[in-house]
Amino acid sequence: MSQDPPACRREWLLGLSGIVLLPAGRMWDVVIVPEPLGLRVAGVLEELPLLRPGPVLWDAQRCQVGFFVSPGTSARCRCTGVRCVGDGAWITAPAPQRRWGPLRWLISPDGSGTLNRSEVLADTLHRAAGRPVLALERDPRYC
């Protein structure tokens, strides 16, 4: 996730804030949704059978939840009330084991590279919100 993993680990372990800036767009993109919707969706994703969810970050200070998805997703997003960030954006991230404080993981990255599936996330957001909030255009490389 980081361009300098050893420096990232040092900051997480020894830094004053325990938070690092990570570049989006290379290893993952992030779909950012309002807190109430994000908390509902994160709970649903954890309970889906046969689906291991990817990382979900809760920023209680900004009242938003970020779902880590495959890179390139932000270029395909058509959103209503949510933001998709990718190449050129930066995300503040606490250490993977951090489950407390204003910036914490609801679902921690496990080191395997597992991400949330964009289509599953779009459908779950739609069901939780009662309306479409995230539409994904088809990727012409795979049509």
Coordinates of C-alpha atoms in Angstrom, one line a residue:
M1 CA 0.0 0.0 0.0
S2 CA 2.9 2.4 0.7
Q3 CA 5.7 3.4 -1.5
D4 CA 8.1 2.9 1.4
P5 CA 6.6 0.1 3.6
P6 CA 9.4 0.2 6.2
A7 CA 8.9 3.9 6.8
C8 CA 5.2 3.4 7.0
R9 CA 5.5 0.7 9.6
R10 CA 7.9 2.9 11.6
E11 CA 5.4 5.7 11.6
W12 CA 2.6 3.4 12.6
L13 CA 4.6 2.0 15.5
L14 CA 6.7 5.0 16.7
G15 CA 5.2 8.1 15.2
L16 CA 3.3 10.6 17.3
S17 CA 0.0 10.2 15.4
G18 CA 0.3 6.6 14.2
I19 CA -1.2 7.8 10.9
V20 CA 0.4 7.9 7.5
L21 CA -0.6 9.3 4.1
L22 CA -1.0 6.6 1.4
P23 CA -1.4 7.3 -2.3
A24 CA -4.6 6.0 -3.9
G25 CA -4.9 4.7 -7.4
R26 CA -2.0 2.3 -7.6
M27 CA -3.0 -0.5 -5.3
W28 CA -6.6 0.6 -4.5
D29 CA -9.2 3.3 -4.9
V30 CA -11.6 4.4 -2.1
V31 CA -15.3 4.9 -2.2
I32 CA -16.2 7.4 0.5
V33 CA -19.8 7.5 1.8
P34 CA -21.6 9.4 4.6
E35 CA -21.1 7.8 8.0
P36 CA -24.6 6.4 8.7
L37 CA -24.8 4.7 5.3
G38 CA -21.2 3.5 5.5
L39 CA -21.6 1.9 9.0
R40 CA -24.7 0.0 7.8
V41 CA -23.0 -1.2 4.7
A42 CA -19.8 -2.3 6.5
G43 CA -22.0 -4.4 8.8
V44 CA -23.8 -6.0 5.9
L45 CA -20.5 -6.8 4.1
E46 CA -19.1 -8.5 7.2
E47 CA -22.1 -10.8 7.3
L48 CA -22.3 -11.8 3.7
P49 CA -21.6 -15.5 3.3
L50 CA -18.8 -16.6 1.1
L51 CA -17.4 -13.1 0.7
R52 CA -14.4 -11.8 2.5
P53 CA -14.7 -8.0 2.6
G54 CA -11.8 -5.7 2.0
P55 CA -10.7 -2.9 4.3
V56 CA -13.2 -0.3 5.5
L57 CA -11.9 2.9 7.2
W58 CA -14.1 5.0 9.5
D59 CA -13.3 8.7 9.9
A60 CA -15.5 9.7 12.8
Q61 CA -14.2 13.3 12.7
R62 CA -15.3 13.8 9.1
C63 CA -18.4 11.5 9.6
Q64 CA -17.5 9.3 6.6
V65 CA -16.6 5.7 5.8
G66 CA -14.2 4.6 3.1
F67 CA -14.4 1.3 1.3
F68 CA -11.1 0.2 -0.4
V69 CA -11.8 -1.2 -3.9
S70 CA -9.8 -2.2 -6.9
P71 CA -7.7 0.5 -8.7
G72 CA -9.5 2.1 -11.6
T73 CA -12.9 2.0 -9.9
S74 CA -12.9 5.8 -9.4
A75 CA -12.6 6.3 -13.2
R76 CA -15.8 4.2 -13.7
C77 CA -17.8 5.8 -10.8
R78 CA -20.9 7.8 -11.4
C79 CA -22.0 8.8 -7.9
T80 CA -24.8 10.5 -6.0
G81 CA -23.9 11.5 -2.5
V82 CA -20.6 9.5 -2.4
R83 CA -17.1 10.2 -3.6
C84 CA -14.7 7.9 -5.4
V85 CA -11.0 8.7 -5.2
G86 CA -8.1 7.2 -7.1
D87 CA -5.0 8.2 -8.9
G88 CA -3.7 11.5 -7.5
A89 CA -5.5 11.3 -4.2
W90 CA -4.1 10.6 -0.8
I91 CA -5.7 8.8 2.1
T92 CA -4.8 9.1 5.8
A93 CA -4.6 5.6 7.3
P94 CA -3.9 4.4 10.8
A95 CA -2.0 1.2 11.6
P96 CA -3.9 -1.9 10.5
Q97 CA -4.5 -3.1 14.0
R98 CA -6.0 0.3 15.1
R99 CA -9.7 -0.2 16.0
W100 CA -10.1 2.9 18.3
G101 CA -9.8 6.7 18.0
P102 CA -11.4 9.1 15.5
L103 CA -9.7 7.4 12.5
R104 CA -9.9 3.6 12.7
W105 CA -10.6 0.4 10.8
L106 CA -14.0 -1.1 10.8
I107 CA -12.5 -3.9 8.7
S108 CA -8.7 -4.0 8.9
P109 CA -6.5 -4.7 5.9
D110 CA -5.2 -8.3 6.5
G111 CA -2.1 -8.1 4.3
S112 CA -3.6 -10.4 1.7
G113 CA -4.5 -7.6 -0.7
T114 CA -8.2 -8.4 -0.5
L115 CA -10.4 -5.5 -1.6
N116 CA -14.1 -4.8 -1.6
R117 CA -15.7 -5.9 -4.8
S118 CA -17.0 -2.8 -6.5
E119 CA -20.2 -4.4 -7.9
V120 CA -21.1 -5.9 -4.5
L121 CA -20.4 -2.6 -2.8
A122 CA -22.6 -0.7 -5.4
D123 CA -25.5 -3.2 -4.9
T124 CA -25.2 -3.1 -1.1
L125 CA -25.1 0.7 -1.0
H126 CA -28.2 0.8 -3.2
R127 CA -30.1 -1.6 -0.9
A128 CA -29.0 0.2 2.3
A129 CA -29.8 3.7 0.9
G130 CA -33.0 2.6 -0.8
R131 CA -31.8 4.3 -4.0
P132 CA -28.8 4.1 -6.4
V133 CA -25.8 6.0 -5.0
L134 CA -23.0 4.4 -6.9
A135 CA -23.1 3.3 -10.5
L136 CA -20.1 1.7 -12.3
E137 CA -19.6 2.1 -16.0
R138 CA -18.4 -0.9 -17.8
D139 CA -14.6 -1.1 -18.3
P140 CA -14.1 -1.1 -22.1
R141 CA -11.0 -3.4 -21.6
Y142 CA -13.4 -6.2 -20.5
C143 CA -16.5 -5.7 -22.6

